[in-house]
Structure formats: structure tokens, C-alpha cells
CSV table of C-alpha atoms and ligand atoms in Angstrom, one decimal:
chain,number,residue,atom,x,y,z
A,211,MET,CA,-7.0,11.9,16.3
A,212,LYS,CA,-9.7,14.4,15.2
A,213,VAL,CA,-10.4,16.4,12.1
A,214,ALA,CA,-12.8,19.3,12.4
A,215,ILE,CA,-15.2,20.1,9.6
A,216,ASN,CA,-15.9,23.8,9.9
A,217,PHE,CA,-18.0,25.6,7.2
A,218,ASN,CA,-17.1,29.1,6.0
A,219,GLN,CA,-20.8,29.8,5.2
A,220,LYS,CA,-22.8,28.8,8.2
A,221,THR,CA,-25.6,27.1,6.3
A,222,SER,CA,-24.6,23.7,7.8
A,223,HIS,CA,-23.4,22.8,11.3
A,224,ASP,CA,-19.7,22.1,12.0
A,225,TYR,CA,-18.8,18.6,13.1
A,226,THR,CA,-15.9,16.4,14.0
A,227,VAL,CA,-14.4,13.3,12.4
A,228,TYR,CA,-13.0,11.0,15.1
A,229,ILE,CA,-10.2,8.7,14.0
A,230,ASN,CA,-9.7,5.6,16.1
A,231,GLU,CA,-11.5,7.1,19.1
A,232,LEU,CA,-14.6,5.0,19.2
A,233,SER,CA,-14.9,3.7,22.7
A,234,SER,CA,-18.6,4.4,23.4
A,235,LEU,CA,-21.6,6.0,21.8
A,236,LYS,CA,-24.4,7.4,23.9
A,237,PHE,CA,-27.6,8.9,22.6
A,238,ASP,CA,-30.6,10.0,24.5
A,239,THR,CA,-32.9,9.1,21.6
A,240,LYS,CA,-34.1,6.3,19.5
A,241,VAL,CA,-31.5,5.0,17.1
A,242,ALA,CA,-31.7,3.0,13.9
A,243,ILE,CA,-28.6,1.4,12.5
A,244,ILE,CA,-28.6,1.0,8.7
A,245,THR,CA,-26.3,-1.7,7.4
A,246,ASN,CA,-26.1,-4.7,5.1
A,247,PRO,CA,-25.8,-8.4,5.9
A,248,LYS,CA,-22.0,-8.6,5.2
A,249,VAL,CA,-21.0,-5.7,7.4
A,250,ALA,CA,-23.5,-6.7,10.1
A,251,GLY,CA,-22.1,-10.3,10.1
A,252,LEU,CA,-18.6,-9.0,10.5
A,253,HIS,CA,-18.9,-6.0,12.8
A,254,LEU,CA,-22.3,-5.3,14.2
A,255,LYS,CA,-21.7,-7.1,17.5
A,256,ARG,CA,-18.8,-4.8,18.3
A,257,LEU,CA,-20.8,-1.7,17.4
A,258,LEU,CA,-23.8,-2.8,19.6
A,259,SER,CA,-21.4,-3.4,22.5
A,260,LEU,CA,-20.4,0.3,22.3
A,261,LEU,CA,-23.8,1.8,21.8
A,262,GLU,CA,-26.3,3.1,24.4
A,263,ALA,CA,-29.6,4.6,23.3
A,264,LYS,CA,-33.3,4.7,24.3
A,265,GLU,CA,-34.1,2.1,21.7
A,266,VAL,CA,-31.9,0.6,19.0
A,267,TYR,CA,-33.3,-0.8,15.7
A,268,ILE,CA,-31.3,-2.5,13.0
A,269,ILE,CA,-32.3,-2.1,9.4
A,270,THR,CA,-30.5,-4.3,6.9
A,271,VAL,CA,-30.6,-3.7,3.2
A,272,ALA,CA,-29.1,-5.9,0.5
A,273,ASP,CA,-25.4,-5.4,-0.2
A,274,GLY,CA,-24.2,-3.6,-3.4
A,275,GLU,CA,-24.3,-0.5,-5.6
A,276,SER,CA,-27.4,-2.0,-7.4
A,277,PHE,CA,-29.4,-1.7,-4.2
A,278,LYS,CA,-28.5,2.0,-3.8
A,279,ASN,CA,-32.0,2.9,-5.1
A,280,GLN,CA,-35.4,4.2,-4.3
A,281,LYS,CA,-36.7,0.8,-3.4
A,282,SER,CA,-34.2,0.4,-0.6
A,283,VAL,CA,-34.9,4.0,0.6
A,284,ASP,CA,-38.6,3.1,0.7
A,285,PHE,CA,-37.8,0.0,2.7
A,286,ILE,CA,-35.7,1.9,5.2
A,287,LEU,CA,-38.4,4.6,5.6
A,288,GLU,CA,-41.1,2.1,6.1
A,289,ASN,CA,-39.1,0.5,8.9
A,290,LEU,CA,-38.5,3.9,10.5
A,291,PHE,CA,-42.2,4.6,10.6
A,292,ASN,CA,-43.0,1.1,11.8
A,293,HIS,CA,-40.6,1.6,14.7
A,294,ARG,CA,-42.1,5.0,15.4
A,295,LEU,CA,-38.9,6.9,15.0
A,296,ASP,CA,-39.5,10.7,15.3
A,297,ARG,CA,-37.8,14.0,14.5
A,298,LYS,CA,-35.4,13.6,17.4
A,299,SER,CA,-34.3,10.1,16.4
A,300,LEU,CA,-30.9,9.4,14.9
A,301,LEU,CA,-29.7,7.1,12.1
A,302,ILE,CA,-26.3,5.4,12.1
A,303,ALA,CA,-24.8,4.5,8.7
A,304,PHE,CA,-22.8,1.4,9.2
A,305,GLY,CA,-21.1,0.2,6.1
A,306,GLY,CA,-19.3,1.4,3.0
A,307,GLY,CA,-20.2,4.4,0.7
A,308,VAL,CA,-23.4,2.8,-0.5
A,309,ILE,CA,-24.8,2.5,3.0
A,310,GLY,CA,-23.4,6.0,3.9
A,311,ASP,CA,-24.9,7.8,0.9
A,312,MET,CA,-28.3,6.1,1.2
A,313,THR,CA,-28.6,6.5,5.0
A,314,GLY,CA,-27.6,10.2,4.6
A,315,PHE,CA,-30.3,10.6,2.0
A,316,VAL,CA,-33.0,9.0,4.1
A,317,ALA,CA,-31.9,11.1,7.1
A,318,SER,CA,-32.3,14.2,4.9
A,319,ILE,CA,-35.9,13.4,4.0
A,320,PHE,CA,-37.4,11.6,7.0
A,321,GLN,CA,-39.7,14.1,8.6
A,322,ARG,CA,-37.9,16.8,6.7
A,323,GLY,CA,-34.5,15.9,8.0
A,324,ILE,CA,-33.1,14.2,11.1
A,325,ASP,CA,-29.6,13.7,12.4
A,326,PHE,CA,-27.3,10.9,11.3
A,327,VAL,CA,-23.9,9.6,12.2
A,328,GLN,CA,-21.4,8.0,9.8
A,329,ILE,CA,-19.4,4.9,10.8
A,330,PRO,CA,-17.7,4.0,7.5
A,331,THR,CA,-16.3,0.5,7.2
A,332,THR,CA,-14.4,0.7,3.8
A,333,LEU,CA,-11.3,2.6,3.2
A,334,LEU,CA,-13.0,4.5,0.4
A,335,SER,CA,-15.8,5.7,2.6
A,336,GLN,CA,-13.4,6.5,5.5
A,337,VAL,CA,-11.3,8.8,3.4
A,338,ASP,CA,-13.9,10.3,1.1
A,339,ALA,CA,-17.6,9.3,1.0
A,340,SER,CA,-18.5,9.7,4.7
A,341,VAL,CA,-17.4,13.3,5.0
A,342,GLY,CA,-18.8,16.3,3.2
A,343,GLY,CA,-22.5,15.7,3.2
A,344,LYS,CA,-23.2,14.5,-0.3
A,345,THR,CA,-26.0,11.9,0.0
A,346,GLY,CA,-28.0,10.2,-2.6
A,347,ILE,CA,-29.1,7.2,-4.7
A,348,ASN,CA,-29.0,6.0,-8.3
A,349,ASN,CA,-31.7,5.6,-10.8
A,350,ALA,CA,-32.1,4.4,-14.4
A,351,TYR,CA,-30.7,7.8,-15.6
A,352,GLY,CA,-27.4,7.4,-13.8
A,353,LYS,CA,-25.5,7.4,-10.5
A,354,ASN,CA,-26.2,9.7,-7.6
A,355,LEU,CA,-28.7,11.7,-9.6
A,356,ILE,CA,-31.2,11.9,-6.7
A,357,GLY,CA,-29.9,13.3,-3.5
A,358,ALA,CA,-29.3,16.1,-1.1
A,359,PHE,CA,-26.6,17.8,0.8
A,360,HIS,CA,-27.0,16.7,4.4
A,361,GLN,CA,-24.1,16.8,6.8
A,362,PRO,CA,-23.6,14.1,9.4
A,363,LYS,CA,-23.6,15.0,13.1
A,364,ALA,CA,-20.3,13.2,13.5
A,365,VAL,CA,-18.1,10.7,11.7
A,366,TYR,CA,-16.3,7.8,13.5
A,367,ILE,CA,-13.4,6.2,11.5
A,368,GLU,CA,-12.1,3.0,13.0
A,369,SER,CA,-9.3,1.5,11.0
A,370,SER,CA,-9.8,-1.8,12.8
A,371,PHE,CA,-13.0,-2.3,10.7
A,372,LEU,CA,-10.7,-2.5,7.7
A,373,GLU,CA,-9.1,-5.7,8.8
A,374,THR,CA,-11.8,-7.7,7.0
A,375,LEU,CA,-11.8,-5.6,3.9
A,376,PRO,CA,-10.7,-7.5,0.7
A,377,GLN,CA,-7.5,-6.3,-0.9
A,378,ARG,CA,-9.2,-5.0,-4.0
A,379,GLU,CA,-11.5,-2.8,-1.9
A,380,PHE,CA,-8.5,-1.6,0.0
A,381,GLY,CA,-6.8,-0.6,-3.2
A,382,ALA,CA,-9.9,1.2,-4.4
A,383,GLY,CA,-9.7,3.4,-1.2
A,384,ILE,CA,-6.0,4.1,-1.9
A,385,ALA,CA,-6.9,5.6,-5.3
A,386,GLU,CA,-8.9,8.3,-3.6
A,387,ILE,CA,-6.1,9.0,-1.2
A,388,VAL,CA,-3.7,9.4,-4.1
A,389,LYS,CA,-6.2,11.7,-5.7
A,390,MET,CA,-6.1,14.1,-2.7
A,391,ALA,CA,-2.3,14.0,-2.7
A,392,VAL,CA,-1.7,14.6,-6.4
A,393,THR,CA,-4.1,17.6,-6.5
A,394,PHE,CA,-3.4,19.3,-3.2
A,395,ASP,CA,-0.3,18.1,-1.4
A,396,LYS,CA,3.1,17.4,-2.8
A,397,THR,CA,4.6,16.6,0.6
A,398,PHE,CA,1.9,14.1,1.3
A,399,PHE,CA,2.5,12.5,-2.1
A,400,SER,CA,6.2,12.1,-1.5
A,401,TRP,CA,5.4,10.6,2.0
A,402,LEU,CA,3.0,8.1,0.3
A,403,GLU,CA,5.7,7.0,-2.1
A,404,LYS,CA,7.8,5.8,0.8
A,405,SER,CA,5.2,4.7,3.3
A,406,ASP,CA,3.5,1.3,3.2
A,407,LEU,CA,-0.1,1.8,4.0
A,408,HIS,CA,-0.5,-1.8,5.1
A,409,VAL,CA,1.3,-0.6,8.2
A,410,LYS,CA,-1.4,0.5,10.7
A,411,ALA,CA,0.2,3.7,11.9
A,412,HIS,CA,0.9,4.8,8.3
A,413,LEU,CA,-2.7,4.1,7.3
A,414,ALA,CA,-4.1,6.1,10.2
A,415,GLU,CA,-1.8,9.0,9.1
A,416,ALA,CA,-2.9,8.7,5.5
A,417,ILE,CA,-6.6,8.7,6.5
A,418,LYS,CA,-6.1,11.8,8.6
A,419,LYS,CA,-4.2,13.6,5.9
A,420,SER,CA,-6.8,12.8,3.3
A,421,LEU,CA,-9.6,13.9,5.6
A,422,GLU,CA,-7.8,17.2,6.4
A,423,THR,CA,-7.7,17.8,2.7
A,424,LYS,CA,-11.3,16.9,2.1
A,425,ALA,CA,-12.3,19.0,5.2
A,426,TRP,CA,-10.5,22.0,3.8
A,427,VAL,CA,-12.1,21.7,0.4
A,428,VAL,CA,-15.6,21.1,1.7
A,429,SER,CA,-15.4,24.0,4.1
A,430,GLN,CA,-14.5,26.3,1.2
A,431,ASP,CA,-17.1,25.0,-1.1
A,432,GLU,CA,-19.8,22.8,0.5
A,433,LYS,CA,-22.2,22.7,-2.5
A,434,GLU,CA,-19.6,22.1,-5.2
A,435,GLN,CA,-19.7,25.5,-7.0
A,436,GLY,CA,-16.0,25.6,-7.6
A,437,LEU,CA,-13.1,24.1,-5.7
A,438,ARG,CA,-14.9,21.0,-4.6
A,439,ALA,CA,-15.0,19.9,-8.2
A,440,VAL,CA,-11.3,19.2,-7.9
A,441,LEU,CA,-12.2,16.1,-6.0
A,442,ASN,CA,-13.4,14.8,-9.3
A,443,TYR,CA,-9.9,14.5,-10.6
A,444,GLY,CA,-9.7,11.3,-12.6
A,445,HIS,CA,-13.5,10.9,-12.2
A,446,THR,CA,-14.5,12.4,-15.6
A,447,PHE,CA,-12.7,9.6,-17.3
A,448,ALA,CA,-13.6,7.0,-14.6
A,449,HIS,CA,-17.3,7.5,-15.1
A,450,VAL,CA,-17.1,6.8,-18.8
A,451,ILE,CA,-15.0,3.7,-18.1
A,452,GLU,CA,-17.5,2.5,-15.4
A,453,ASN,CA,-20.3,3.1,-17.9
A,454,GLU,CA,-18.6,1.3,-20.7
A,455,THR,CA,-17.8,-1.7,-18.6
A,456,GLY,CA,-21.3,-1.9,-17.0
A,457,TYR,CA,-20.1,-1.1,-13.5
A,458,SER,CA,-18.9,-4.7,-13.2
A,459,ARG,CA,-15.3,-5.0,-14.3
A,460,TYR,CA,-13.8,-2.3,-12.1
A,461,LEU,CA,-14.4,-1.1,-8.6
A,462,HIS,CA,-15.0,2.7,-8.5
A,463,GLY,CA,-11.5,3.4,-7.1
A,464,GLU,CA,-10.0,1.2,-9.8
A,465,ALA,CA,-11.7,3.2,-12.5
A,466,VAL,CA,-10.5,6.4,-10.8
A,467,SER,CA,-7.0,5.0,-10.8
A,468,ILE,CA,-7.2,4.5,-14.6
A,469,GLY,CA,-8.9,7.9,-14.9
A,470,MET,CA,-6.1,9.7,-13.0
A,471,HIS,CA,-3.5,8.2,-15.4
A,472,MET,CA,-5.6,9.4,-18.3
A,473,ALA,CA,-5.8,12.9,-16.8
A,474,ASN,CA,-2.1,12.8,-16.2
A,475,MET,CA,-1.4,11.9,-19.8
A,476,LEU,CA,-3.6,14.8,-20.9
A,477,ALA,CA,-1.8,17.1,-18.5
A,478,LEU,CA,1.5,15.9,-20.0
A,479,SER,CA,0.4,16.6,-23.5
A,480,LEU,CA,-0.7,20.1,-22.5
A,481,GLY,CA,2.6,20.8,-20.6
A,482,TYR,CA,1.2,20.8,-17.1
A,483,PHE,CA,2.8,17.6,-15.9
A,484,THR,CA,6.2,16.0,-16.7
A,485,LYS,CA,6.8,12.5,-17.9
A,486,GLU,CA,8.6,11.9,-14.7
A,487,GLU,CA,5.5,13.0,-12.7
A,488,VAL,CA,3.2,10.7,-14.8
A,489,LYS,CA,5.5,7.8,-14.0
A,490,ARG,CA,5.7,8.6,-10.3
A,491,VAL,CA,1.9,8.6,-9.9
A,492,GLU,CA,1.5,5.5,-11.9
A,493,ALA,CA,4.2,3.7,-9.8
A,494,LEU,CA,2.4,4.6,-6.6
A,495,LEU,CA,-0.9,3.3,-7.9
A,496,HIS,CA,0.9,0.1,-9.0
A,497,GLN,CA,2.3,-0.4,-5.5
A,498,TYR,CA,-1.3,-1.1,-4.5
A,499,HIS,CA,-2.0,-3.3,-7.6
A,500,LEU,CA,-4.3,-0.6,-9.1
A,501,PRO,CA,-4.9,-0.7,-12.8
A,502,THR,CA,-3.9,2.3,-14.8
A,503,ARG,CA,-4.3,1.3,-18.4
A,504,TYR,CA,-7.5,0.7,-20.3
A,505,HIS,CA,-7.8,0.0,-24.0
A,506,ILE,CA,-10.4,2.2,-25.6
A,507,ARG,CA,-11.9,0.5,-28.6
A,508,ASP,CA,-13.7,3.6,-29.9
A,509,VAL,CA,-12.2,6.9,-28.8
A,510,GLU,CA,-15.0,9.0,-30.4
A,511,LYS,CA,-17.6,7.0,-28.5
A,512,PHE,CA,-15.6,7.4,-25.3
A,513,TYR,CA,-15.4,11.2,-25.9
A,514,GLU,CA,-19.2,11.3,-26.3
A,515,GLY,CA,-19.4,9.6,-22.9
A,516,PHE,CA,-18.1,12.7,-21.2
A,517,PHE,CA,-21.3,14.5,-22.1
A,518,LEU,CA,-23.5,12.0,-20.2
A,519,ASP,CA,-21.9,13.0,-17.0
A,520,LYS,CA,-24.1,15.3,-14.9
A,521,LYS,CA,-21.1,17.4,-14.1
A,522,THR,CA,-20.6,18.3,-17.8
A,523,TYR,CA,-22.7,21.5,-18.1
A,524,ASN,CA,-23.5,23.3,-21.3
A,525,ALA,CA,-21.7,20.8,-23.5
A,526,THR,CA,-18.2,21.8,-22.4
A,527,ILE,CA,-16.0,19.4,-20.6
A,528,LYS,CA,-14.2,20.6,-17.5
A,529,PHE,CA,-11.0,18.7,-17.1
A,530,ILE,CA,-9.4,18.7,-13.6
A,531,LEU,CA,-5.7,18.1,-14.3
A,532,PRO,CA,-2.6,18.1,-12.1
A,533,GLN,CA,-0.4,21.1,-12.6
A,534,GLY,CA,2.8,19.7,-11.2
A,535,LEU,CA,2.5,17.4,-8.1
A,536,GLY,CA,0.3,18.9,-5.4
A,537,ASN,CA,-1.4,21.4,-7.6
A,538,PHE,CA,-4.3,21.4,-10.0
A,539,ILE,CA,-5.8,23.3,-12.9
A,540,MET,CA,-9.5,23.3,-14.1
A,541,ILE,CA,-9.5,23.7,-17.8
A,542,GLU,CA,-12.4,23.8,-20.3
A,543,ASP,CA,-11.1,24.6,-23.7
A,544,VAL,CA,-9.0,21.6,-24.6
A,545,ALA,CA,-9.1,20.8,-28.3
A,546,LYS,CA,-11.1,17.6,-29.0
A,547,LYS,CA,-8.2,16.4,-31.2
A,548,THR,CA,-5.7,16.6,-28.3
A,549,VAL,CA,-8.1,14.6,-26.1
A,550,LEU,CA,-8.7,11.9,-28.7
A,551,ASP,CA,-5.0,11.6,-29.3
A,552,VAL,CA,-4.3,11.1,-25.6
A,553,LEU,CA,-7.2,8.6,-25.3
A,554,SER,CA,-5.9,6.6,-28.1
A,555,ARG,CA,-2.6,6.1,-26.3
A,556,CYS,CA,-3.9,5.3,-22.8
A,557,GLY,CA,-4.4,1.6,-23.3
A,558,GLU,CA,-0.8,0.9,-24.2
A,559,ASP,CA,1.2,-1.0,-21.7
A,560,GLY,CA,4.8,-0.2,-20.9
A,561,GLU,CA,6.7,3.1,-20.8
A,562,VAL,CA,4.9,6.4,-20.8
A,563,ALA,CA,5.7,7.9,-24.2
B,18,NAD,N1,-20.8,11.0,-0.8
B,18,NAD,C1,-19.6,11.1,-1.3
B,18,NAD,O1,-19.0,12.2,-1.2
B,18,NAD,C2,-19.0,9.9,-2.0
B,18,NAD,C3,-17.7,10.0,-2.4
B,18,NAD,C4,-17.2,8.8,-3.0
B,18,NAD,C5,-18.0,7.7,-3.2
B,18,NAD,N2,-19.3,7.7,-2.9
B,18,NAD,C6,-20.2,6.6,-3.1
B,18,NAD,O2,-19.6,5.5,-2.3
B,18,NAD,C7,-20.0,4.3,-2.9
B,18,NAD,C8,-18.8,3.4,-3.0
B,18,NAD,O3,-18.4,3.1,-1.7
B,18,NAD,P1,-17.6,1.8,-1.3
B,18,NAD,O4,-16.4,1.7,-2.2
B,18,NAD,O5,-17.4,1.9,0.2
B,18,NAD,O6,-18.5,0.6,-1.7
B,18,NAD,P2,-19.6,-0.3,-0.9
B,18,NAD,O7,-20.3,0.5,0.1
B,18,NAD,O8,-20.4,-1.0,-1.9
B,18,NAD,O9,-18.6,-1.3,-0.2
B,18,NAD,C9,-17.8,-2.2,-0.9
B,18,NAD,C10,-18.0,-3.7,-0.4
B,18,NAD,O10,-17.3,-3.9,0.8
B,18,NAD,C11,-18.2,-4.4,1.8
B,18,NAD,N3,-17.7,-4.0,3.1
B,18,NAD,C12,-17.9,-2.9,3.7
B,18,NAD,N4,-17.2,-2.8,4.8
B,18,NAD,C13,-16.5,-4.0,4.9
B,18,NAD,C14,-15.6,-4.5,5.8
B,18,NAD,N5,-15.2,-3.8,6.9
B,18,NAD,N6,-15.1,-5.8,5.6
B,18,NAD,C15,-15.4,-6.5,4.5
B,18,NAD,N7,-16.3,-6.0,3.6
B,18,NAD,C16,-16.8,-4.8,3.8
B,18,NAD,C17,-19.5,-3.9,1.4
B,18,NAD,O11,-20.5,-4.7,2.0
B,18,NAD,C18,-19.4,-4.0,-0.1
B,18,NAD,O12,-19.7,-5.4,-0.5
B,18,NAD,C19,-20.5,4.6,-4.3
B,18,NAD,O13,-22.0,4.5,-4.3
B,18,NAD,C20,-20.2,6.1,-4.5
B,18,NAD,O14,-21.1,6.8,-5.3
B,18,NAD,C21,-19.8,8.8,-2.3
B,19,ZN,ZN1,-14.6,8.6,-6.2
């Protein structure tokens, strides 16, 4: 299966996402694979058996979001220079979103930009992070605040890499799939409700559907000046939750799951979503053991947290809310009182009231 990424404004090159088609990779250049010890231990042998290139180097950085930083970037760059990679060389990102974002960023700055290929190995990076060209690292001021738009040359999705993925990481990826369905595609949402994504063929179909949605969004709005912001549905809330819990209690996708439920509750209170729809989305998230409720101790403080997000310009909060299943609305003028009221009810277990 293939998904084409074609840009409306030809500032970036078009490319292809290949799904379950990785049989061989041939490059007439030097190649450096950027990975981490966990992914290398599990899957590098297989990748190397498929790869042919002039020279192949392996650069391993420590595993984890806390290593998505300038220090790791410097380490990778140093290795590239030591191995004498040049402007024609190619990087391969082999790992989850952390490796993908960081490799893409290094590719964007090494000798003013070289090609890179994404081979994502988590569900989250397969359905979301590896496509669209957002690259970057974190610093003391926040997540992904340093980076560049740099599109990969190609993306290879292999669902067999997911066989070693822990269940929680799998669920985290599902949250991003649900995100695409709720905001853009009602038919896809209904299909998800009745399809078990632990079944291989269903998963491949869900990956393809999500990528088609992402491809369409990114082709309309590569640099996030409008439509692409819809992919942040649930994220405005999730970022505050991640911040409050020190990025340790929840995986990103789990925080997004809670964030989507919060967005849905807000949409319900504003009349854009029915109680039935809130329940359907929550039930789907629960099928994959995703959390949806989070008790906020101080709703005022949580609200203040929205303003720390780099996507909150000019002190207004732009909420991305579902408007019926498969549709969205971007809305800026929600009364603070309405938001606080919803936030104060989001931690309650049980029936949606
Ligand atoms: N660029 C974008 O558009 C975009 C979109 C969404 C998220 N992101 C970024 O992606 C990152 C999150 O990505 P992630 O969820 O993939 O996290 P991750 O890269 O940290 O991977 C999660 C864990 O799974 C391990 N792992 C990877 N593949 C595995 C496999 N096949 N089997 C077993 N374990 C495996 C990793 O080593 C890691 O420990 C965040 O930094 C986020 O900012 C970027
Ligand atoms: Zn996300």
C-alpha cells in the first residue's frame, strides 16, 4: 500500500509513504542510521539485511524523550563529521517519534540540509510523527521549541516492527488514530468502533486511513497556518496534563486521550457534540485501555497552563473541538467560566453528565 504526500504549494518535494512494502533499500550514497539501543537490539539486524549503500554507519543515542535535546543533536552531528558524511549523504531515522523528530532536525541543519528517510517503529510515529516534516528537539523552555520543517525523502511503515511494542505504547498510537477519525472522518470512526486493531489487516487499514488524512491535511497546510492545527485536537488539554504530571505519569497518546475527552465535554457544553457522541468516543478509547478522566486539583491553575503552550498566540486560546463526529470547529471566544465549569467535571468517573 502507498500513500502519496503531494504539496499544494511546491515549496517542498512530494514523497511517498510505503506501507508494508519494505523489501529492499538501495542508496548510492553514504548512509547513517540514527536509532536507540532498544530499537537497535530488537530490529536493526533486519534493517541491515535489507539495506545496501556505499557505506553504512550506525549512530545510537540514549532512549527517551529526555534525550531529545541539543546534546544528542551535537553527538549525532559529531559522528556525521567524523564519518565524513557529505551533502549527498542520507540519514535514516529508525525508531519512534523521538528518533524521527531528532533525525529530521539534524538532517535539516547538517551542511544546510540533507535527505533523510523515516522508518518509524512505534504506532504513534507510524500514523502521525513520521509524516509531515515537523522536526525538532526540546529545551528547558518546553517541548519541540527548536526545530524546522524538513520533509523526509520517503517513509517506510512496517507493521511487523510493532510486534515488540508494549501494549501501552500501542494504545498511545491508537489515540492519534482516533483523533484523525473524530475530526475528519465519520465513516472511519464507525469502522474503528467495530474493528479490532489487534488484527493485522485491520491495523494496516487504520494506519493507511490515518496517513491519508494526515497527508491531505499537510498538503493543504504544510506550515500549520490554519487547517493543520486541527491535528492538535485534544492536545491543548494534553500539554497541560503532561506538564502538570511532569511528563512521567502518562504517555503522550494517553494524555491526548484524556485531552480529547475534555475537548468533547467542552463541545457538549457548547452544543457542538451530543452526549451520545461523547460516550461513543470514550468507549472507543476504553477499548484500547486508554485513560479518559483526570482529576484537576486546581482548575484556575490548569486554565493558566493553556497560555504556556506555544500554539496559544496573543493570549487567546484556540480550541479545536469536534462538531459532530467527523467534523471540527476552531473556536477562540469561549467564556472562561464555561471552560472552568467543564474542567471541574472532567475528573469524575462514571456516566457523562
Ligand atoms: N513530528 C510530528 O509531527 C510529531 C507528531 C506527534 C508526535 N511527535 C513526537 O513524537 C515523540 C513521541 O513518539 P513515540 O510515542 O514514538 O515515542 P518514543 O520515540 O519515545 O518511543 C516510545 C518507546 O518505544 C520504544 N520503541 C520504539 N519502537 C519500538 C518497537 N518496535 N518495539 C518496542 N519498543 C519500541 C522506544 O525506544 C521508546 O522507549 C514525541 O517527542 C513527540 O513530540 C512528533
Ligand atoms: Zn500527538
